[in-house]
Amino acid sequence: MTENKTVLAWLEEMKAMCQPDNVVWIDGSEEQLEALRAEAVETGEMIKLNQEKLPGCYYHRTAENDVARVEDRTFICTPTEEEAGPINNWMAPDEMYAKLKKLYTGSMKGRTMYVIPYSMGPIGSPFSKIGIELSDSIYVVLNMAIMTRIGQKVLDQLGNDENAEFIKCLHAKKDVNPDDRYIVQFPQDNTIWSINSAYGGNVLLGKKCFALRIASYLGKNQGWMAEHMLILGLENPQGEVKYICAAFPSACGKTNLAMLIPPEYLKNKGYKVWTVGDDISWLNIGPDGRLYAINPEAGFFGVAPGTSVKTNFNALESTKKNTIFTNVALNNADNTVWWEGLDKNPPVDATEWKGSKVNGPEYSAAGNNLAHPNSRFTAPAINCPCISSEFENPQGVPVEAIVFGGRRAKCAPLVYQSRDWQHGTFVGATMASETTAAAAGAVGVVRRDPMAMKPFVGYNMATYWGHWLEMGKKLGDKAPKIFHVNWFRKDDEGHFMWPGFGDNMRVLLWILNRCAGKVDAVESEIGYLPKPEDIDLTGLEDENVDIKGLLTIDKQVWLEDVANIEEYFAQFGDKLPKEMADELAKLKANLSK
Ligand code: GTP
Ligand code: MN
Ligand code: MN
């Protein structure tokens, strides 16, 4: 399928090490994929679901010890430890290659190695990048076919230039032994090696491993950015669409916000939301000097539990055809799927995620989960009812605003705007999210998660902040404005103060009004706050929403956070950009006045 000598030489080397019985090139044709689906059903690797209710949908169950990303088994192997930075696991590349070669040797004996050429981003876009994943798992092939663009057309795009850039990805399922599980990035070698897992986040190497870890490193060297951000387009009643990127840590609502359905009052006025991406954004400076975003993915790898008609209608609709479900529960009555939060009625004749037949309501009432809490759907983006017409635009969409956010019970207000790009970078760098407190009133544990990239930055986090500052200098006055939101503020009884979900649209409108210079703000210790009357609350279900309370700053709580940030920054030593230390000092001084 290709005559590219670099590709072929690498393939020979990997074949000699893994020793598969066969090698199959994935050409991207529907016939080939359909044959693989049939084979996976035959061997029991997948179950074919009810084809009338869920056409083209399949079910897969992973090993019980293999259900999530494994941060403690994830490594960034740069030549020096300092380059990987204090918050990544590191091992010297030579040492890691030697260790893994032993594990890979003969690992595909009796198995087939699939060669999956894939593109992150629309094929042929100047901002897209190519990868080739070698894997011995049909599940990986079929998921990659949904999450990325695959096949012959990708190899054609790569061409025969021996120096053409592509990311070399190797995955062997091996014996799924958690003690020998490794998810390893070698940024200097454009290489990713994953072994002893068959779970999505660890084995779909185009996603977190390439599109975030390797890409963030490439971006630093090539002058662009790879970020853990959704991309949405907000259309106003005049039909103009403005684009917003938002970075929230995992499980903090990116997929929800990306597919937001506006409240009735705004819908009736003619406002709409269009989804460009729900998880990853690649940001480049366009010919006009503005920042443009593409979604490198072609599908959604979303958490199933909690997804319902009420919480995320558009995500649920996206899973109605050509979707792979992993570790959810089966409803045996009609061979469909179920998960906690889909509705209140667990199926009576159910198979829970580990594979035992159970009485759903009884099993559930005894406190068990039918679906694994991290069970997932892999759904094609084109299934989404609100997919943006710009989804395939090779130039990407111009970004008006960048929004950071996390779960903060007491600290961050509903929304505020940074003073400028440098301050905005500081706001992102000091992002944090709290684990939900079990006891009422107890303060959650703060986990700092800069730019929502803690598990995904492919080099030293402090150097990454430096890259953000560089990008700001290049963008100058064309830089997007940077904001911070908090949908999760709680009152003294521990209740969420803001209704969230569709009503978050009201906050997005303030953000866009600020970008357009249509509304003033109040300068505060931490940045610009909205005047309460500038957030349109018309038609809110709960008329008692305490908007003033949502916008107040508790200086004592903030000073405690400053102390936590000082400690956090200290681990980066003299790598910490001076600008970040200056911003921290300024914040402290403002709060101490
Ligand atoms: P990854 O895909 O893992 O990166 O995470 P994500 O950011 O896409 O998170 P996801 O959308 O899966 O997180 C959903 C969680 O956030 C669910 O528990 C939702 O109930 C909750 N959530 C989303 N939006 C809101 C909101 O506006 N308010 C509140 N209170 N909860 C929300
Ligand atoms: Mn998501
Ligand atoms: Mn994510």
Coordinates of N, CA, C and O in Angstrom, one line a residue, residues 15-147:
K15 N 8.0 -6.0 13.0 CA 7.6 -7.4 12.7 C 8.6 -8.4 13.3 O 8.2 -9.4 13.9
A16 N 9.9 -8.1 13.1 CA 10.9 -9.0 13.5 C 10.9 -9.1 15.1 O 11.1 -10.2 15.6
M17 N 10.5 -8.1 15.7 CA 10.5 -8.1 17.2 C 9.2 -8.8 17.7 O 9.3 -9.7 18.5
C18 N 8.0 -8.4 17.2 CA 6.8 -8.9 17.7 C 6.4 -10.3 17.1 O 5.6 -11.1 17.7
Q19 N 7.0 -10.7 15.9 CA 6.8 -12.0 15.3 C 5.3 -12.4 15.1 O 4.9 -13.5 15.5
P20 N 4.5 -11.5 14.5 CA 3.1 -12.0 14.2 C 3.1 -13.0 13.1 O 4.0 -13.1 12.3
D21 N 2.0 -13.8 13.1 CA 1.9 -14.8 12.0 C 1.5 -14.2 10.7 O 1.9 -14.6 9.6
N22 N 0.7 -13.1 10.8 CA 0.3 -12.4 9.6 C 0.4 -10.9 9.8 O 0.3 -10.4 10.9
V23 N 0.5 -10.2 8.7 CA 0.4 -8.7 8.7 C -0.7 -8.3 7.8 O -0.8 -8.7 6.6
V24 N -1.7 -7.5 8.2 CA -2.8 -7.0 7.4 C -2.8 -5.5 7.4 O -2.8 -4.9 8.4
W25 N -2.8 -4.9 6.2 CA -2.8 -3.5 6.0 C -4.3 -3.1 6.0 O -5.1 -3.6 5.3
I26 N -4.6 -2.0 6.8 CA -6.0 -1.5 6.9 C -6.1 -0.5 5.8 O -5.5 0.6 5.8
D27 N -7.0 -0.8 4.8 CA -7.1 0.1 3.6 C -8.2 1.2 3.9 O -8.4 2.1 3.1
G28 N -9.1 0.9 4.9 CA -10.1 1.9 5.2 C -11.4 1.6 4.5 O -12.4 2.3 4.7
S29 N -11.5 0.5 3.7 CA -12.7 0.1 3.0 C -13.7 -0.5 3.9 O -13.4 -1.1 4.9
E30 N -15.0 -0.2 3.6 CA -16.1 -0.7 4.4 C -16.1 -2.3 4.4 O -16.4 -2.9 5.4
E31 N -15.7 -2.9 3.2 CA -15.7 -4.3 3.1 C -14.7 -4.9 4.1 O -15.0 -5.9 4.8
Q32 N -13.5 -4.3 4.2 CA -12.5 -4.9 5.1 C -13.0 -4.7 6.5 O -12.8 -5.6 7.4
L33 N -13.5 -3.5 6.9 CA -13.9 -3.3 8.3 C -15.1 -4.3 8.6 O -15.1 -4.8 9.7
E34 N -16.0 -4.5 7.7 CA -17.1 -5.4 7.9 C -16.6 -6.8 8.2 O -17.1 -7.5 9.0
A35 N -15.6 -7.2 7.4 CA -15.1 -8.6 7.6 C -14.4 -8.7 9.0 O -14.5 -9.7 9.7
L36 N -13.8 -7.6 9.4 CA -13.2 -7.6 10.8 C -14.2 -7.7 11.9 O -14.0 -8.3 12.9
R37 N -15.3 -7.0 11.7 CA -16.4 -7.0 12.6 C -16.9 -8.4 12.8 O -17.1 -8.9 13.9
A38 N -17.1 -9.1 11.6 CA -17.6 -10.4 11.6 C -16.6 -11.4 12.3 O -17.1 -12.2 13.1
E39 N -15.4 -11.2 12.1 CA -14.3 -12.0 12.7 C -14.4 -11.8 14.3 O -14.3 -12.7 15.0
A40 N -14.5 -10.5 14.7 CA -14.5 -10.2 16.1 C -15.8 -10.8 16.8 O -15.7 -11.3 17.9
V41 N -16.9 -10.9 16.1 CA -18.1 -11.5 16.6 C -17.9 -13.0 16.7 O -18.2 -13.6 17.8
E42 N -17.3 -13.6 15.7 CA -17.0 -15.0 15.7 C -16.1 -15.5 16.8 O -16.4 -16.5 17.5
T43 N -15.1 -14.7 17.2 CA -14.2 -15.1 18.2 C -14.7 -14.6 19.6 O -14.1 -14.9 20.6
G44 N -15.8 -13.9 19.6 CA -16.3 -13.4 20.9 C -15.7 -12.1 21.4 O -16.0 -11.6 22.5
E45 N -14.8 -11.5 20.6 CA -14.2 -10.2 21.0 C -15.3 -9.1 21.1 O -15.1 -8.2 21.9
M46 N -16.3 -9.2 20.2 CA -17.3 -8.3 20.2 C -18.7 -9.0 20.1 O -18.8 -10.1 19.6
I47 N -19.7 -8.3 20.6 CA -21.1 -8.8 20.5 C -21.8 -7.9 19.6 O -21.7 -6.6 19.7
K48 N -22.6 -8.4 18.6 CA -23.4 -7.6 17.7 C -24.7 -7.2 18.4 O -25.4 -8.1 18.9
L49 N -25.0 -6.0 18.5 CA -26.2 -5.5 19.2 C -27.4 -5.6 18.3 O -27.3 -5.8 17.1
N50 N -28.6 -5.3 18.8 CA -29.9 -5.3 18.1 C -29.7 -4.3 16.9 O -29.6 -3.1 17.1
Q51 N -29.7 -4.9 15.7 CA -29.4 -4.1 14.5 C -30.6 -3.2 14.0 O -30.4 -2.3 13.2
E52 N -31.8 -3.5 14.6 CA -32.9 -2.6 14.3 C -32.9 -1.3 15.1 O -33.1 -0.2 14.7
K53 N -32.6 -1.6 16.4 CA -32.6 -0.4 17.4 C -31.2 0.3 17.3 O -31.2 1.5 17.5
L54 N -30.2 -0.5 17.1 CA -28.8 0.1 17.2 C -28.0 -0.3 15.9 O -27.1 -1.1 16.1
P55 N -28.4 0.1 14.7 CA -27.7 -0.4 13.5 C -26.2 -0.1 13.5 O -25.8 1.0 13.9
G56 N -25.5 -1.1 13.2 CA -24.0 -0.9 13.1 C -23.3 -0.9 14.5 O -22.1 -0.6 14.5
C57 N -24.1 -1.2 15.5 CA -23.5 -1.1 16.9 C -23.0 -2.4 17.5 O -23.6 -3.4 17.2
Y58 N -21.9 -2.3 18.2 CA -21.3 -3.5 18.8 C -20.9 -3.3 20.2 O -20.9 -2.1 20.7
Y59 N -20.7 -4.4 20.9 CA -20.4 -4.3 22.4 C -19.1 -5.0 22.6 O -18.8 -6.1 22.1
H60 N -18.3 -4.4 23.5 CA -17.0 -5.1 23.9 C -16.8 -4.9 25.4 O -17.2 -3.9 26.0
R61 N -16.2 -6.0 25.9 CA -15.9 -6.0 27.4 C -14.4 -6.2 27.5 O -13.8 -7.0 26.9
T62 N -13.8 -5.3 28.4 CA -12.3 -5.5 28.6 C -12.1 -6.4 29.8 O -13.0 -6.7 30.5
A63 N -10.8 -6.7 30.1 CA -10.4 -7.4 31.3 C -10.8 -6.5 32.5 O -10.7 -5.3 32.4
E64 N -11.1 -7.2 33.6 CA -11.5 -6.4 34.8 C -10.4 -5.5 35.3 O -10.6 -4.5 36.0
N65 N -9.1 -5.9 35.0 CA -8.0 -5.1 35.5 C -7.6 -4.0 34.5 O -6.5 -3.5 34.6
D66 N -8.4 -3.8 33.5 CA -8.0 -3.0 32.4 C -9.1 -2.1 31.9 O -9.7 -2.2 30.8
V67 N -9.5 -1.1 32.8 CA -10.7 -0.4 32.5 C -10.5 1.2 32.4 O -11.5 1.9 32.3
A68 N -9.3 1.6 32.5 CA -9.1 3.1 32.5 C -7.7 3.4 32.1 O -6.8 2.6 32.1
R69 N -7.5 4.7 31.9 CA -6.1 5.2 31.6 C -5.3 5.0 32.9 O -5.8 5.0 34.0
V70 N -4.0 4.7 32.8 CA -3.2 4.4 33.9 C -2.0 5.4 34.0 O -1.0 5.3 33.4
E71 N -2.3 6.5 34.8 CA -1.3 7.6 34.8 C 0.0 7.1 35.4 O 1.1 7.6 35.0
D72 N 0.0 6.2 36.4 CA 1.2 5.7 37.0 C 2.0 4.8 36.1 O 3.2 4.5 36.4
R73 N 1.5 4.3 35.0 CA 2.2 3.5 34.1 C 2.5 4.2 32.8 O 2.9 3.6 31.8
T74 N 2.3 5.5 32.8 CA 2.5 6.4 31.6 C 3.8 7.1 31.7 O 4.0 7.7 32.8
F75 N 4.6 7.0 30.7 CA 6.0 7.6 30.8 C 6.2 8.6 29.6 O 5.8 8.4 28.5
I76 N 7.0 9.6 29.9 CA 7.5 10.5 28.9 C 9.1 10.3 28.9 O 9.7 10.6 29.9
C77 N 9.6 9.6 27.8 CA 11.0 9.3 27.8 C 11.8 10.2 26.9 O 12.1 10.0 25.8
T78 N 12.1 11.4 27.5 CA 13.0 12.4 26.9 C 14.4 12.0 27.3 O 14.6 11.3 28.4
P79 N 15.4 12.5 26.6 CA 16.8 12.2 27.0 C 17.1 12.5 28.4 O 17.8 11.8 29.1
T80 N 16.7 13.7 28.9 CA 17.0 14.1 30.3 C 15.6 14.1 31.1 O 14.6 14.4 30.5
E81 N 15.8 13.8 32.4 CA 14.6 13.8 33.2 C 14.0 15.3 33.3 O 12.8 15.4 33.4
E82 N 14.9 16.2 33.3 CA 14.4 17.6 33.4 C 13.4 18.0 32.3 O 12.5 18.8 32.5
E83 N 13.7 17.5 31.1 CA 12.8 17.8 30.0 C 11.4 17.2 30.1 O 10.5 17.8 29.7
A84 N 11.3 16.1 30.8 CA 10.0 15.5 31.1 C 9.3 16.3 32.2 O 8.0 16.4 32.2
G85 N 10.1 16.8 33.1 CA 9.5 17.7 34.2 C 9.1 16.9 35.4 O 8.9 15.7 35.3
P86 N 8.8 17.6 36.5 CA 8.6 17.0 37.7 C 7.2 16.2 37.8 O 7.1 15.4 38.7
I87 N 6.3 16.6 37.0 CA 5.0 15.9 37.2 C 4.7 14.7 36.2 O 3.7 14.1 36.2
N88 N 5.7 14.4 35.3 CA 5.6 13.3 34.5 C 6.5 12.1 35.0 O 7.5 12.4 35.6
N89 N 6.1 10.9 34.7 CA 7.0 9.7 35.0 C 8.0 9.7 33.9 O 7.7 9.9 32.7
W90 N 9.2 9.4 34.3 CA 10.3 9.5 33.3 C 11.2 8.2 33.4 O 11.4 7.7 34.5
M91 N 11.8 7.8 32.3 CA 12.8 6.8 32.3 C 13.7 7.2 31.1 O 13.2 7.6 30.1
A92 N 15.0 6.9 31.2 CA 15.9 7.2 30.0 C 15.4 6.3 28.8 O 15.1 5.2 29.0
P93 N 15.4 6.9 27.6 CA 14.9 6.2 26.5 C 15.6 4.8 26.3 O 14.9 3.8 26.0
D94 N 16.9 4.8 26.3 CA 17.6 3.5 26.1 C 17.1 2.4 27.1 O 16.9 1.3 26.7
E95 N 17.0 2.8 28.3 CA 16.6 1.9 29.4 C 15.1 1.4 29.1 O 14.9 0.2 29.2
M96 N 14.3 2.3 28.7 CA 12.9 2.0 28.4 C 12.8 1.1 27.2 O 12.1 0.1 27.2
Y97 N 13.5 1.4 26.1 CA 13.4 0.6 24.9 C 13.9 -0.8 25.2 O 13.3 -1.8 24.8
A98 N 15.0 -0.9 26.0 CA 15.5 -2.3 26.4 C 14.5 -3.1 27.1 O 14.2 -4.3 26.9
K99 N 13.9 -2.4 28.1 CA 12.9 -3.1 29.0 C 11.7 -3.6 28.1 O 11.2 -4.7 28.2
L100 N 11.2 -2.7 27.2 CA 10.0 -3.0 26.5 C 10.3 -4.0 25.4 O 9.4 -4.8 25.0
K101 N 11.5 -3.9 24.8 CA 11.8 -4.9 23.7 C 11.6 -6.3 24.2 O 11.1 -7.2 23.5
K102 N 12.0 -6.5 25.4 CA 11.9 -7.9 26.0 C 10.4 -8.3 26.1 O 10.1 -9.4 25.8
L103 N 9.6 -7.3 26.4 CA 8.1 -7.6 26.5 C 7.5 -7.8 25.2 O 6.6 -8.7 25.0
Y104 N 7.9 -7.1 24.2 CA 7.3 -7.2 22.8 C 7.8 -8.4 22.1 O 7.1 -8.9 21.2
T105 N 9.0 -8.9 22.4 CA 9.6 -10.0 21.6 C 8.7 -11.2 21.6 O 8.3 -11.7 22.7
G106 N 8.2 -11.6 20.4 CA 7.4 -12.7 20.3 C 6.0 -12.5 20.7 O 5.2 -13.5 20.8
S107 N 5.6 -11.3 21.1 CA 4.3 -11.0 21.7 C 3.1 -11.3 20.7 O 2.0 -11.4 21.2
M108 N 3.4 -11.3 19.4 CA 2.3 -11.5 18.5 C 2.3 -12.8 17.8 O 1.7 -13.0 16.8
K109 N 3.1 -13.7 18.4 CA 3.1 -15.1 17.8 C 1.7 -15.7 17.8 O 1.0 -15.6 18.8
G110 N 1.3 -16.3 16.7 CA 0.0 -16.8 16.6 C -1.1 -15.8 16.4 O -2.3 -16.1 16.4
R111 N -0.7 -14.5 16.2 CA -1.7 -13.4 16.1 C -1.4 -12.6 14.8 O -0.4 -12.8 14.1
T112 N -2.3 -11.7 14.5 CA -2.2 -10.9 13.3 C -1.8 -9.5 13.7 O -2.4 -9.0 14.7
M113 N -0.9 -8.9 13.0 CA -0.5 -7.5 13.2 C -1.3 -6.7 12.2 O -1.1 -6.9 11.0
Y114 N -2.1 -5.7 12.6 CA -2.8 -4.8 11.7 C -2.0 -3.5 11.6 O -1.5 -3.0 12.6
V115 N -1.9 -3.0 10.4 CA -1.2 -1.8 10.1 C -2.2 -0.7 9.8 O -3.0 -0.8 8.8
I116 N -2.4 0.2 10.8 CA -3.5 1.2 10.6 C -2.9 2.6 10.3 O -2.4 3.3 11.2
P117 N -2.9 3.0 9.1 CA -2.5 4.4 8.8 C -3.6 5.3 9.1 O -4.8 5.1 8.7
Y118 N -3.3 6.4 9.8 CA -4.4 7.3 10.2 C -3.9 8.8 10.2 O -2.8 9.1 10.3
S119 N -4.9 9.6 10.0 CA -4.7 11.1 10.0 C -5.4 11.7 11.2 O -6.6 11.4 11.5
M120 N -4.7 12.5 12.0 CA -5.3 13.3 13.0 C -5.6 14.7 12.3 O -4.7 15.4 11.9
G121 N -6.9 15.0 12.2 CA -7.3 16.2 11.4 C -7.7 15.8 10.0 O -7.3 14.7 9.6
P122 N -8.5 16.6 9.3 CA -8.9 16.3 8.0 C -7.7 16.0 7.1 O -6.7 16.7 7.1
I123 N -7.8 14.9 6.3 CA -6.7 14.6 5.4 C -6.4 15.7 4.5 O -7.2 16.3 3.8
G124 N -5.1 16.1 4.5 CA -4.6 17.1 3.6 C -4.7 18.5 4.2 O -4.2 19.5 3.6
S125 N -5.3 18.7 5.4 CA -5.2 20.0 6.1 C -3.8 20.3 6.4 O -3.0 19.4 6.8
P126 N -3.4 21.6 6.3 CA -2.0 22.0 6.6 C -1.7 21.7 8.1 O -0.6 21.7 8.5
F127 N -2.8 21.6 8.9 CA -2.6 21.4 10.3 C -2.7 19.9 10.8 O -2.6 19.6 12.0
S128 N -3.0 19.0 9.9 CA -3.2 17.6 10.2 C -1.9 16.9 10.3 O -0.8 17.4 9.8
K129 N -1.9 15.8 11.0 CA -0.6 15.0 11.2 C -1.0 13.5 11.0 O -2.1 13.1 11.3
I130 N 0.0 12.8 10.6 CA -0.2 11.4 10.2 C 0.5 10.5 11.3 O 1.5 10.8 11.8
G131 N -0.2 9.4 11.6 CA 0.3 8.3 12.4 C 0.1 7.0 11.8 O -0.7 6.8 10.9
I132 N 0.9 6.0 12.2 CA 0.7 4.6 11.8 C 0.7 3.8 13.0 O 1.7 3.8 13.8
E133 N -0.4 3.1 13.3 CA -0.5 2.3 14.5 C -0.4 0.8 14.1 O -1.2 0.4 13.3
L134 N 0.5 0.1 14.7 CA 0.6 -1.4 14.5 C -0.1 -2.0 15.8 O 0.3 -1.6 16.9
S135 N -1.0 -2.8 15.6 CA -1.7 -3.4 16.8 C -2.2 -4.8 16.5 O -2.5 -5.1 15.3
D136 N -2.3 -5.6 17.5 CA -2.8 -7.0 17.3 C -4.2 -7.1 17.7 O -4.7 -8.2 18.1
S137 N -4.9 -6.0 17.8 CA -6.3 -6.0 18.3 C -7.3 -5.5 17.2 O -7.1 -4.4 16.7
I138 N -8.3 -6.3 16.9 CA -9.3 -5.8 16.0 C -10.1 -4.7 16.6 O -10.5 -3.8 15.9
Y139 N -10.3 -4.8 17.9 CA -11.0 -3.7 18.7 C -10.4 -2.4 18.4 O -11.0 -1.4 18.2
V140 N -9.0 -2.4 18.4 CA -8.3 -1.2 18.2 C -8.5 -0.7 16.7 O -8.8 0.5 16.5
V141 N -8.5 -1.6 15.8 CA -8.7 -1.2 14.4 C -10.1 -0.5 14.3 O -10.2 0.6 13.7
L142 N -11.1 -1.2 14.8 CA -12.5 -0.7 14.6 C -12.7 0.6 15.4 O -13.4 1.5 14.9
N143 N -12.1 0.8 16.5 CA -12.2 2.1 17.2 C -11.4 3.2 16.5 O -11.9 4.3 16.4
M144 N -10.2 2.8 16.0 CA -9.5 3.9 15.3 C -10.2 4.3 14.0 O -10.1 5.4 13.6
A145 N -11.0 3.4 13.4 CA -11.8 3.7 12.2 C -12.9 4.7 12.5 O -13.3 5.4 11.6
I146 N -13.3 4.8 13.8 CA -14.3 5.8 14.2 C -13.6 7.1 14.7 O -14.1 8.2 14.3
M147 N -12.6 6.9 15.5 CA -12.0 8.1 16.1 C -11.1 8.9 15.2 O -10.7 10.1 15.5

